[in-house]
Amino acid sequence: MKPFATTLRQLAAVLLLLLFARPANAYHYGEHRLIGDQGFATFMRWLVASRQLGTPEQTRAWAATHGGVVYDSTEQAYTLQRLSAGPNRVSYGALNGLAGDHAENPLELEEGLRYEQSRLHQILALHNQALRTFQTAAADNDLARLDNNYLRLALTNFSHFFHYGRAFDWHFTAFDAARLEAALDPARAAAAFQELSRTNVLNMYVSGHLMALQLAERAGQLLATDPVAADRYLSYAVIYNSFADHFLQDSFAAGHMVVNRNVFASFTNNKALHDLYNRKGVEVANLQGETWRAYGDGSFNQTHGSWQQAPTLQAIAYPDLTPESERAVQAVSLSLREVWQAFQAAREGRPLAWRAQLPTQKEQLGPFFRQHFQALALIPVPFNTPIARYLPQAANLPELQQRTQLLDNQRFERSRVGNSLSIGIGNVVFSQDTYYADTEFRLQTSPFVYRYQYNPVTRTQRFGNYQVRPTLVYTTGRIQRPESSPRKTYTVKGGLSLNADYWLAPRRFAGLYSYLQAGVYKEEQAPLKTLLAPSVGLQLGSLVGIRYYELPIWLRLPAQLLLPLKIRANTQLVPGQRPVYYFSTELDLFY
């Protein structure tokens, strides 16, 4: 029995992962690879132009000798010879794409790539095959079959995400300097990165980046006396930084800015909400005062119909990198440049001693990281950040404040696209001789049919947002007819939930919804019967357009609960009985 029970538990775990933990990556493998390769190429151009290592030929020769870095004209990228095998030419961007999604820490990443027949090389080959057919990554199902950890990491790794509603510097309160030493110790590295995986995207980046800076500094100190050891430390600096830069790239994705990551949320809103905002984008700003519309996976370097804004055909332009993409590439380049500068400073006898410079007070960590790590000025500022404290003199401060507030309709959209549990209370209002009241508990999954095409600028596609998704309901109630005494009732029904939002303004819409359900009905002291239960309703709070975060603190919690309240009219049709018509109010509890 024991092996059978174990098998059942394993099957149950796989089923849960398949249902609820579909990977929510910020960018697909191919997009990570493109950002990383472009960022590394930009860094190399800077290094060559700086002449720190001599002529361009001398610079490339030094990189090949000490780092195993060679430009591959076929791949059109710099590749890491020591990690490449056969047709798999491993570039910095390839490391970015594998880190975090297929390897839990840099040492696991290195080990997998050092062995030619490894699972990691098989994954890489699968991704490369997909890229050759103009896809951005291998299919999730294929990856899950090859990589047992792929879906598990999607469920348990929170560090690819911001914490929605928390300010920029708050994200650094999770930083723990002790983890830096542990992560550089092979015996403790796995545990250290497992702890880091439970934090957030900004903490993961600065932690991994600091590890790389320490390794680069050690390499610079040893170069003159032990060049072999120095080369190894420098290689590890690159690997550790490639791991950190995966999360730096994640921070540019819209879908990773709007969810709160925890195990429970993995079963509710994360995947669907992540996908929604990655597709439709959000207006964001950074600490340089720049503003843009950020998108996510499957959308990197797309122009999103920008030709529609061109005044003439001659004005339509398609740059190699869109401005949004250029920021992510530049961030990676700056990250690599800081690793090199740590190495070079130590090589010249003036180590920067990053570990010793770290503040001991949590509130000082944010300003410290923002001052020293240039890439942080390029990423989108987390929503609910008091941007005036960071950029008090910005000429476009009102616009920056608008783009760093909590999103107007995020709570409504969450309830539409995520798995949700709601409670409803119903009462008869159409009958004078029948009394009926019930309490229902409704479970809804993410929609299998979905569209979001509302354009807040042109106001086109007013019915631009609709969803169709499965729903399952358990109801307990009480009914009294003129000819009988009060009886308890129970129903179990399932069917489809249909939502359609009619937009009136960028912040206001009428939320129309309907349930088409069938099931079984049981009345006390009566046989089980079939049931048909259609209904139609309206969500009123979305018509108001209230920004609850602008309300007084004492009003915010009630507003968050009541604004998504829904009212609907129901029909209950049971063979052999008179129809029951009643109103219900419904409130989403968890989503």
Coordinates of C-alpha atoms in Angstrom, one line a residue:
M1 CA 0.0 0.0 0.0
K2 CA 2.8 2.4 0.8
P3 CA 4.2 2.6 -2.8
F4 CA 0.6 3.0 -4.1
A5 CA -0.1 5.8 -1.6
T6 CA 3.1 7.5 -2.6
T7 CA 2.2 7.3 -6.3
L8 CA -1.2 8.8 -5.6
R9 CA 0.4 11.7 -3.8
Q10 CA 2.7 12.3 -6.7
L11 CA -0.2 12.2 -9.2
A12 CA -2.2 14.6 -7.0
A13 CA 0.8 17.0 -6.9
V14 CA 1.3 16.8 -10.6
L15 CA -2.5 17.5 -11.2
L16 CA -2.4 20.5 -8.8
L17 CA 0.6 21.9 -10.6
L18 CA -0.9 21.4 -14.0
L19 CA -4.2 23.1 -12.9
F20 CA -2.9 26.0 -10.9
A21 CA 0.8 26.5 -11.4
R22 CA 1.2 27.1 -15.1
P23 CA 4.4 29.0 -15.4
A24 CA 4.1 32.8 -15.0
N25 CA 7.4 33.9 -16.5
A26 CA 8.1 37.6 -17.1
Y27 CA 9.7 36.8 -20.4
H28 CA 10.0 33.7 -22.4
Y29 CA 13.3 32.0 -22.8
G30 CA 14.0 33.5 -26.2
E31 CA 13.2 37.0 -24.9
H32 CA 15.5 36.6 -21.9
R33 CA 18.1 35.4 -24.3
L34 CA 17.7 38.4 -26.6
I35 CA 17.8 40.9 -23.7
G36 CA 20.9 39.2 -22.2
D37 CA 22.8 38.9 -25.5
Q38 CA 22.1 42.4 -26.5
G39 CA 23.1 43.6 -23.1
F40 CA 26.3 41.7 -23.1
A41 CA 27.1 43.0 -26.6
T42 CA 26.5 46.5 -25.4
F43 CA 28.8 45.9 -22.5
M44 CA 31.5 44.5 -24.8
R45 CA 31.3 47.6 -27.0
W46 CA 31.7 49.8 -24.0
L47 CA 34.7 47.7 -22.8
V48 CA 36.4 47.9 -26.2
A49 CA 35.8 51.6 -26.5
S50 CA 37.2 52.2 -23.0
R51 CA 40.6 50.7 -24.0
Q52 CA 41.1 49.4 -20.5
L53 CA 42.6 46.2 -22.0
G54 CA 44.2 47.8 -25.0
T55 CA 43.1 47.7 -28.6
P56 CA 39.9 46.0 -29.7
E57 CA 41.8 42.9 -30.7
Q58 CA 43.6 42.8 -27.4
T59 CA 40.3 43.2 -25.5
R60 CA 38.7 40.3 -27.3
A61 CA 41.8 38.1 -26.9
W62 CA 41.8 38.9 -23.2
A63 CA 38.1 38.0 -22.9
A64 CA 38.7 34.7 -24.7
T65 CA 41.8 33.8 -22.6
H66 CA 40.5 34.7 -19.2
G67 CA 36.7 34.3 -19.5
G68 CA 36.3 31.9 -22.4
V69 CA 34.1 34.5 -24.1
V70 CA 34.2 34.3 -27.9
Y71 CA 32.0 36.0 -30.5
D72 CA 30.0 33.4 -32.5
S73 CA 29.0 34.8 -35.9
T74 CA 26.5 32.0 -36.4
E75 CA 24.7 32.8 -33.1
Q76 CA 25.4 36.5 -33.5
A77 CA 26.3 36.6 -29.8
Y78 CA 29.2 36.3 -27.5
T79 CA 29.3 32.7 -26.2
L80 CA 30.8 31.1 -23.1
Q81 CA 33.0 28.3 -24.5
R82 CA 33.4 26.5 -21.1
L83 CA 29.6 26.0 -20.8
S84 CA 28.8 25.3 -24.4
A85 CA 28.4 21.7 -25.8
G86 CA 27.8 20.5 -29.3
P87 CA 25.2 22.6 -31.1
N88 CA 24.2 24.3 -27.8
R89 CA 26.3 27.5 -27.9
V90 CA 25.7 29.0 -24.4
S91 CA 25.6 32.8 -24.4
Y92 CA 25.0 35.2 -21.5
G93 CA 21.4 35.5 -22.7
A94 CA 21.0 31.7 -22.6
L95 CA 22.1 31.8 -18.9
N96 CA 19.6 34.5 -18.2
G97 CA 16.8 32.4 -19.8
L98 CA 17.7 29.2 -17.8
A99 CA 18.3 30.9 -14.5
G100 CA 15.4 30.7 -12.0
D101 CA 13.1 28.9 -14.4
H102 CA 15.2 25.8 -14.9
A103 CA 17.9 26.0 -12.3
E104 CA 17.5 27.1 -8.7
N105 CA 20.9 28.6 -8.2
P106 CA 24.0 29.5 -10.1
L107 CA 26.0 26.4 -9.1
E108 CA 23.2 24.1 -10.3
L109 CA 23.1 26.1 -13.5
E110 CA 26.9 25.6 -14.0
E111 CA 26.8 21.9 -13.2
G112 CA 24.0 21.3 -15.7
L113 CA 25.8 23.0 -18.5
R114 CA 29.2 21.4 -17.8
Y115 CA 27.7 17.9 -18.5
E116 CA 26.9 17.5 -22.2
Q117 CA 24.0 15.0 -21.8
S118 CA 22.4 16.9 -18.9
R119 CA 18.8 17.7 -18.6
L120 CA 19.7 21.4 -18.8
H121 CA 21.3 20.9 -22.3
Q122 CA 18.3 19.0 -23.4
I123 CA 16.1 21.9 -22.3
L124 CA 18.3 24.3 -24.1
A125 CA 18.1 22.2 -27.3
L126 CA 14.3 22.2 -27.0
H127 CA 14.2 26.0 -26.6
N128 CA 16.6 26.5 -29.5
Q129 CA 14.5 24.3 -31.7
A130 CA 11.5 26.4 -30.9
L131 CA 13.4 29.6 -31.7
R132 CA 14.3 28.3 -35.1
T133 CA 10.5 28.0 -35.9
F134 CA 10.0 31.7 -34.8
Q135 CA 8.6 30.8 -31.4
T136 CA 9.8 32.6 -28.2
A137 CA 10.3 29.4 -26.2
A138 CA 9.5 25.7 -26.1
A139 CA 6.0 24.7 -25.2
D140 CA 5.3 24.5 -21.4
N141 CA 3.9 20.9 -21.7
D142 CA 7.1 19.8 -23.4
L143 CA 9.3 21.5 -20.8
A144 CA 7.3 20.0 -17.9
R145 CA 7.8 16.5 -19.3
L146 CA 11.5 17.0 -19.6
D147 CA 12.0 19.1 -16.4
N148 CA 10.3 17.9 -13.2
N149 CA 11.2 21.1 -11.4
Y150 CA 9.7 23.5 -14.0
L151 CA 6.1 23.5 -12.7
R152 CA 7.3 23.2 -9.0
L153 CA 9.4 26.4 -9.4
A154 CA 6.4 28.2 -11.0
L155 CA 4.4 27.4 -7.8
T156 CA 7.0 28.0 -5.1
N157 CA 9.4 30.7 -6.4
F158 CA 8.0 34.1 -5.5
S159 CA 11.2 36.1 -6.3
H160 CA 10.3 36.8 -10.0
F161 CA 7.7 39.3 -8.8
F162 CA 7.3 42.7 -7.1
H163 CA 5.0 42.8 -4.1
Y164 CA 2.0 44.8 -5.5
G165 CA 1.1 47.8 -3.4
R166 CA 4.5 48.0 -1.7
A167 CA 6.9 51.0 -2.3
F168 CA 10.3 50.7 -4.1
D169 CA 12.5 50.7 -1.0
W170 CA 10.2 48.3 0.9
H171 CA 11.3 45.5 -1.4
F172 CA 14.9 45.8 0.0
T173 CA 13.8 45.2 3.6
A174 CA 13.9 41.5 2.7
F175 CA 17.7 41.8 2.1
D176 CA 19.9 39.7 4.4
A177 CA 23.7 40.2 4.2
A178 CA 24.3 36.9 5.8
R179 CA 22.8 35.2 2.7
L180 CA 25.6 36.6 0.6
E181 CA 28.3 34.6 2.4
A182 CA 26.0 31.5 2.5
A183 CA 25.3 31.7 -1.3
L184 CA 29.0 31.8 -2.1
D185 CA 29.6 28.6 0.0
P186 CA 28.9 25.5 -2.1
A187 CA 27.7 23.6 1.0
R188 CA 25.1 26.4 1.8
A189 CA 24.3 27.9 -1.6
A190 CA 21.2 25.8 -2.3
A191 CA 19.6 26.7 1.0
A192 CA 20.5 30.4 0.6
F193 CA 18.9 30.6 -2.8
Q194 CA 15.9 28.7 -1.6
E195 CA 15.4 31.4 1.0
L196 CA 15.9 34.1 -1.6
S197 CA 13.3 32.5 -3.8
R198 CA 10.7 33.5 -1.1
T199 CA 11.5 37.2 -1.3
N200 CA 10.9 39.5 -4.3
V201 CA 12.4 40.5 -7.6
L202 CA 14.3 43.5 -6.4
N203 CA 15.8 41.8 -3.5
M204 CA 16.8 38.8 -5.7
Y205 CA 18.5 41.1 -8.1
V206 CA 20.6 43.1 -5.7
S207 CA 21.5 40.0 -3.7
G208 CA 22.8 38.1 -6.7
H209 CA 24.4 41.2 -8.1
L210 CA 26.3 41.8 -4.8
M211 CA 27.5 38.2 -4.9
A212 CA 28.8 38.7 -8.4
L213 CA 30.6 41.9 -7.3
Q214 CA 32.3 40.1 -4.5
L215 CA 33.5 37.3 -6.8
A216 CA 34.7 39.8 -9.4
E217 CA 36.6 41.7 -6.7
R218 CA 38.2 38.5 -5.5
A219 CA 39.2 37.7 -9.1
G220 CA 40.9 41.1 -9.5
Q221 CA 42.8 40.7 -6.3
L222 CA 44.2 37.3 -7.4
L223 CA 44.9 38.0 -11.1
A224 CA 48.6 39.0 -10.6
T225 CA 49.5 36.1 -8.2
D226 CA 47.2 33.3 -9.2
P227 CA 45.7 33.9 -12.6
V228 CA 44.1 30.4 -12.8
A229 CA 42.1 31.0 -9.6
A230 CA 41.3 34.6 -10.7
D231 CA 39.9 33.3 -14.0
R232 CA 37.6 30.9 -12.1
Y233 CA 36.4 33.6 -9.8
L234 CA 35.7 35.8 -12.8
S235 CA 33.7 33.0 -14.5
Y236 CA 31.7 32.6 -11.4
A237 CA 31.1 36.3 -11.2
V238 CA 29.6 36.1 -14.7
I239 CA 27.4 33.1 -13.8
Y240 CA 26.1 34.6 -10.6
N241 CA 25.4 37.9 -12.3
S242 CA 23.6 36.1 -15.2
F243 CA 21.4 34.6 -12.5
A244 CA 20.7 38.0 -10.9
D245 CA 20.1 39.6 -14.3
H246 CA 17.2 37.2 -15.0
F247 CA 15.4 38.9 -12.2
L248 CA 16.5 42.3 -13.3
Q249 CA 14.8 41.5 -16.7
D250 CA 11.7 40.2 -14.9
S251 CA 11.3 43.6 -13.2
F252 CA 10.4 45.2 -16.6
A253 CA 7.4 42.9 -17.2
A254 CA 4.0 44.4 -16.5
G255 CA 2.5 41.2 -15.2
H256 CA 5.2 40.9 -12.5
M257 CA 4.2 44.3 -11.0
V258 CA 0.5 43.6 -10.2
V259 CA 0.3 40.3 -8.2
N260 CA 1.2 39.4 -4.7
R261 CA 3.1 36.1 -4.6
N262 CA 2.5 33.4 -2.0
V263 CA 1.5 29.8 -2.2
F264 CA -2.2 30.6 -1.7
A265 CA -2.2 33.2 -4.4
S266 CA -0.7 30.7 -6.8
F267 CA -4.0 28.9 -6.6
T268 CA -6.0 32.1 -7.1
N269 CA -5.1 35.2 -9.1
N270 CA -1.4 35.1 -10.1
K271 CA -1.2 33.3 -13.4
A272 CA -4.3 34.8 -15.0
L273 CA -3.7 38.3 -13.7
H274 CA -0.1 38.1 -14.8
D275 CA -1.1 37.1 -18.3
L276 CA -3.7 39.8 -18.5
Y277 CA -1.4 42.7 -17.7
N278 CA 1.4 41.2 -19.8
R279 CA -0.9 41.3 -22.8
K280 CA -2.6 44.6 -22.3
G281 CA 0.3 46.5 -20.6
V282 CA 0.3 49.1 -17.9
E283 CA 1.5 52.7 -17.8
V284 CA 4.7 52.9 -15.7
A285 CA 7.5 55.3 -14.8
N286 CA 11.1 55.0 -13.6
L287 CA 13.5 56.9 -11.4
Q288 CA 14.9 58.8 -14.4
G289 CA 11.5 60.3 -14.8
E290 CA 10.8 58.4 -18.0
T291 CA 7.3 57.0 -18.7
W292 CA 6.1 54.3 -21.1
R293 CA 3.6 51.5 -21.4
A294 CA 5.2 48.2 -20.2
Y295 CA 4.2 44.8 -21.5
G296 CA 5.4 41.3 -20.7
D297 CA 6.1 37.8 -22.0
G298 CA 5.5 37.2 -25.6
S299 CA 5.6 41.0 -26.3
F300 CA 9.2 41.9 -26.0
N301 CA 10.4 44.3 -28.7
Q302 CA 6.9 44.5 -30.3
T303 CA 5.7 47.9 -31.5
H304 CA 2.1 47.3 -30.5
G305 CA 0.5 49.0 -33.5
S306 CA 2.6 52.2 -33.1
W307 CA 2.2 52.7 -36.9
Q308 CA -1.3 54.0 -36.1
Q309 CA 0.2 57.0 -34.4
A310 CA 2.4 57.9 -37.4
P311 CA 1.4 61.1 -39.3
T312 CA 2.6 59.7 -42.6
L313 CA 3.8 56.5 -44.1
Q314 CA 7.3 57.9 -44.2
A315 CA 7.2 58.5 -40.5
I316 CA 6.6 54.8 -39.7
A317 CA 9.8 53.4 -38.1
Y318 CA 10.9 50.0 -36.9
P319 CA 14.0 50.3 -34.8
D320 CA 16.1 47.3 -33.9
L321 CA 15.0 47.8 -30.3
T322 CA 11.9 49.6 -29.2
P323 CA 12.5 52.2 -26.4
E324 CA 10.9 49.8 -23.9
S325 CA 13.3 47.0 -25.0
E326 CA 16.3 49.3 -25.0
R327 CA 15.8 50.1 -21.3
A328 CA 16.0 46.4 -20.4
V329 CA 19.1 45.9 -22.6
Q330 CA 20.8 48.9 -21.1
A331 CA 20.0 47.7 -17.6
V332 CA 21.8 44.4 -18.2
S333 CA 24.7 46.3 -19.8
L334 CA 25.0 48.5 -16.7
S335 CA 24.8 45.5 -14.4
L336 CA 27.7 43.8 -16.3
R337 CA 29.7 47.0 -16.3
E338 CA 29.5 47.2 -12.5
V339 CA 30.8 43.7 -12.2
W340 CA 33.7 44.6 -14.5
Q341 CA 34.4 47.8 -12.5
A342 CA 34.6 45.8 -9.3
F343 CA 37.1 43.4 -10.9
Q344 CA 39.2 46.3 -12.4
A345 CA 39.2 48.3 -9.2
A346 CA 40.5 45.3 -7.2
R347 CA 43.0 44.5 -10.0
E348 CA 44.4 48.1 -9.6
G349 CA 44.7 47.7 -5.8
R350 CA 41.7 49.8 -4.9
P351 CA 38.9 47.2 -4.1
L352 CA 35.5 48.7 -3.6
A353 CA 34.7 46.4 -0.6
W354 CA 31.0 46.1 -1.3
R355 CA 30.4 43.9 1.7
A356 CA 31.9 46.4 4.1
Q357 CA 29.9 49.3 2.6
L358 CA 26.4 47.7 3.2
P359 CA 24.2 49.7 5.6
T360 CA 23.2 47.9 8.8
Q361 CA 19.8 49.7 9.1
K362 CA 17.0 48.3 6.9
E363 CA 15.7 51.8 6.0
Q364 CA 19.1 52.7 4.6
L365 CA 19.3 49.8 2.2
G366 CA 17.0 51.3 -0.5
P367 CA 18.9 54.5 -0.8
F368 CA 22.2 52.6 -0.8
F369 CA 21.2 50.3 -3.6
R370 CA 19.6 53.0 -5.7
Q371 CA 22.8 55.1 -5.4
H372 CA 25.2 52.4 -6.4
F373 CA 23.3 50.1 -8.8
Q374 CA 22.5 52.1 -11.9
A375 CA 20.1 49.5 -13.4
L376 CA 17.6 50.3 -10.7
A377 CA 17.0 53.8 -12.1
L378 CA 15.8 52.2 -15.4
I379 CA 13.2 49.6 -14.1
P380 CA 9.5 50.5 -13.6
V381 CA 8.8 52.0 -10.1
P382 CA 6.5 49.6 -8.1
F383 CA 2.9 50.8 -7.8
N384 CA 2.1 52.7 -4.6
T385 CA 5.5 54.2 -4.3
P386 CA 5.4 57.9 -3.1
I387 CA 7.4 59.1 -6.1
A388 CA 7.6 62.7 -4.9
R389 CA 10.1 61.5 -2.2
Y390 CA 12.3 60.1 -4.8
L391 CA 12.0 62.7 -7.5
P392 CA 10.7 65.9 -5.8
Q393 CA 12.0 68.2 -8.5
A394 CA 10.8 66.3 -11.5
A395 CA 9.2 68.5 -14.1
N396 CA 6.6 65.8 -14.9
L397 CA 5.9 64.9 -11.2
P398 CA 2.0 64.8 -11.6
E399 CA 2.4 62.4 -14.5
L400 CA 4.9 60.3 -12.5
Q401 CA 2.5 60.2 -9.5
Q402 CA -0.4 59.1 -11.7
R403 CA 1.7 56.2 -13.1
T404 CA 3.0 55.0 -9.8
Q405 CA -0.4 54.9 -8.0
L406 CA -2.2 51.6 -7.5
L407 CA -4.1 50.6 -10.6
D408 CA -7.7 51.9 -10.9
N409 CA -9.4 48.6 -11.8
Q410 CA -6.9 46.0 -10.7
R411 CA -9.3 44.7 -8.0
F412 CA -12.1 44.3 -10.5
E413 CA -9.9 42.6 -13.1
R414 CA -8.5 40.3 -10.5
S415 CA -12.0 39.0 -9.7
R416 CA -12.7 38.4 -13.4
V417 CA -9.6 36.5 -14.5
G418 CA -8.4 34.6 -11.5
N419 CA -9.7 31.5 -9.7
S420 CA -12.1 32.9 -7.1
L421 CA -14.3 31.9 -4.2
S422 CA -17.4 34.1 -3.5
I423 CA -20.3 34.0 -1.2
G424 CA -23.9 35.0 -2.2
I425 CA -27.0 35.7 -0.1
G426 CA -30.4 35.4 -1.9
N427 CA -34.0 36.3 -1.0
V428 CA -37.3 36.1 -2.8
V429 CA -38.7 39.4 -3.8
F430 CA -41.1 38.5 -6.6
S431 CA -43.5 36.3 -4.7
Q432 CA -46.1 37.0 -2.0
D433 CA -46.9 33.4 -1.1
T434 CA -43.4 31.8 -1.3
Y435 CA -40.5 32.4 1.0
Y436 CA -37.0 31.4 -0.2
A437 CA -33.6 32.4 1.1
D438 CA -30.2 30.8 0.5
T439 CA -26.5 31.2 1.0
E440 CA -24.2 30.1 -1.8
F441 CA -20.6 29.3 -2.0
R442 CA -19.2 29.7 -5.6
L443 CA -15.9 28.6 -7.0
Q444 CA -14.8 30.0 -10.4
T445 CA -11.7 29.2 -12.3
S446 CA -9.7 31.3 -14.8
P447 CA -11.5 32.0 -18.1
F448 CA -11.0 29.7 -21.0
V449 CA -12.4 32.4 -23.4
Y450 CA -11.1 35.9 -22.9
R451 CA -10.7 39.2 -24.6
Y452 CA -9.5 42.6 -23.5
Q453 CA -9.5 45.2 -26.3
Y454 CA -10.8 48.4 -24.7
N455 CA -8.8 51.4 -25.9
P456 CA -8.9 54.2 -23.2
V457 CA -7.6 56.7 -25.8
T458 CA -10.0 56.3 -28.7
R459 CA -12.8 54.8 -26.5
T460 CA -13.4 52.2 -29.1
Q461 CA -14.4 48.6 -28.3
R462 CA -16.7 49.6 -25.4
F463 CA -17.6 45.9 -25.0
G464 CA -13.9 45.2 -25.1
N465 CA -13.6 43.0 -22.1
Y466 CA -15.4 39.7 -21.7
Q467 CA -14.7 36.3 -20.2
V468 CA -16.3 32.9 -20.2
R469 CA -15.2 30.5 -17.4
P470 CA -16.4 27.4 -15.5
T471 CA -18.3 27.8 -12.2
L472 CA -19.3 25.4 -9.4
V473 CA -21.8 26.3 -6.7
Y474 CA -23.0 24.7 -3.4
T475 CA -26.1 26.3 -1.9
T476 CA -27.9 25.8 1.3
G477 CA -31.3 27.5 1.9
R478 CA -34.8 27.4 3.2
I479 CA -38.1 27.5 1.3
Q480 CA -41.7 27.8 2.5
R481 CA -44.7 27.5 0.2
P482 CA -48.4 28.0 1.2
E483 CA -49.1 24.3 1.1
S484 CA -46.1 23.2 3.2
S485 CA -44.1 23.9 6.3
P486 CA -40.5 25.5 6.0
R487 CA -38.0 23.1 4.5
K488 CA -34.2 23.1 4.2
T489 CA -32.9 23.0 0.6
Y490 CA -29.5 22.1 -0.9
T491 CA -28.3 22.5 -4.4
V492 CA -25.1 21.6 -6.2
K493 CA -24.8 23.1 -9.7
G494 CA -22.2 23.9 -12.3
G495 CA -22.0 25.7 -15.6
L496 CA -20.6 28.8 -17.2
S497 CA -20.0 32.3 -15.9
L498 CA -20.1 35.0 -18.5
N499 CA -18.8 38.6 -17.9
A500 CA -19.0 41.5 -20.3
D501 CA -17.8 45.0 -19.3
Y502 CA -19.2 48.1 -21.0
W503 CA -16.7 50.9 -20.7
L504 CA -18.0 54.4 -20.2
A505 CA -14.7 56.1 -19.4
P506 CA -11.0 55.0 -18.8
R507 CA -11.8 54.4 -15.1
R508 CA -15.6 53.5 -15.2
F509 CA -17.4 50.6 -16.7
A510 CA -20.6 48.6 -16.1
G511 CA -19.8 45.1 -15.1
L512 CA -22.5 42.8 -16.6
Y513 CA -22.5 39.1 -15.8
S514 CA -24.6 36.0 -16.1
Y515 CA -24.6 32.4 -14.9
L516 CA -25.9 29.5 -16.9
Q517 CA -26.0 26.6 -14.6
A518 CA -27.6 23.2 -14.1
G519 CA -27.4 20.7 -11.3
V520 CA -29.3 18.8 -8.6
Y521 CA -31.8 20.1 -6.0
K522 CA -32.7 18.5 -2.7
E523 CA -35.5 19.6 -0.5
E524 CA -35.9 18.2 2.9
Q525 CA -38.3 15.2 3.0
A526 CA -38.4 15.2 -0.9
P527 CA -36.6 13.3 -3.6
L528 CA -33.5 14.6 -5.4
K529 CA -34.4 16.5 -8.6
T530 CA -32.6 18.2 -11.4
L531 CA -32.3 22.0 -11.6
L532 CA -31.8 24.7 -14.2
A533 CA -30.7 28.0 -12.8
P534 CA -30.0 30.9 -15.2
S535 CA -29.3 34.4 -13.8
V536 CA -28.1 37.8 -14.8
G537 CA -26.5 40.6 -12.7
L538 CA -24.6 43.9 -12.5
Q539 CA -21.5 45.0 -10.7
L540 CA -22.2 48.6 -9.6
G541 CA -18.9 49.6 -7.9
S542 CA -17.1 49.8 -11.2
L543 CA -19.5 52.5 -12.3
V544 CA -18.3 54.8 -9.6
G545 CA -14.6 55.0 -10.6
I546 CA -13.5 55.5 -7.0
R547 CA -9.8 55.1 -6.3
Y548 CA -10.0 53.5 -2.9
Y549 CA -6.4 54.2 -2.0
E550 CA -7.3 57.9 -2.1
L551 CA -9.9 57.4 0.6
P552 CA -9.2 57.9 4.3
I553 CA -7.5 54.9 5.8
W554 CA -10.6 53.9 7.9
L555 CA -12.7 53.7 4.7
R556 CA -10.2 51.7 2.5
L557 CA -11.0 48.2 3.9
P558 CA -14.8 48.6 3.6
A559 CA -14.4 50.1 0.1
Q560 CA -12.2 47.2 -1.0
L561 CA -14.8 44.7 0.1
L562 CA -17.9 46.6 -1.1
L563 CA -16.9 48.0 -4.4
P564 CA -16.7 44.6 -6.1
L565 CA -20.2 43.7 -4.7
K566 CA -22.5 42.2 -7.3
I567 CA -26.3 42.1 -7.5
R568 CA -28.2 39.7 -9.7
A569 CA -31.6 38.3 -10.5
N570 CA -32.0 34.5 -10.4
T571 CA -34.4 31.9 -11.7
Q572 CA -34.6 28.5 -10.2
L573 CA -36.4 25.9 -12.4
V574 CA -37.2 22.5 -10.8
P575 CA -39.4 20.0 -12.6
G576 CA -42.9 19.7 -11.0
Q577 CA -42.5 22.9 -9.0
R578 CA -43.3 26.5 -9.6
P579 CA -40.3 28.6 -10.7
V580 CA -38.6 30.6 -7.9
Y581 CA -37.5 34.1 -8.8
Y582 CA -35.2 36.0 -6.4
F583 CA -32.4 38.5 -6.0
S584 CA -28.9 37.8 -4.7
T585 CA -26.0 39.8 -3.6
E586 CA -22.6 38.3 -4.2
L587 CA -19.2 39.2 -2.8
D588 CA -15.8 37.8 -3.9
L589 CA -13.9 36.6 -0.8
F590 CA -10.7 35.2 -2.2
Y591 CA -9.2 35.8 -5.7

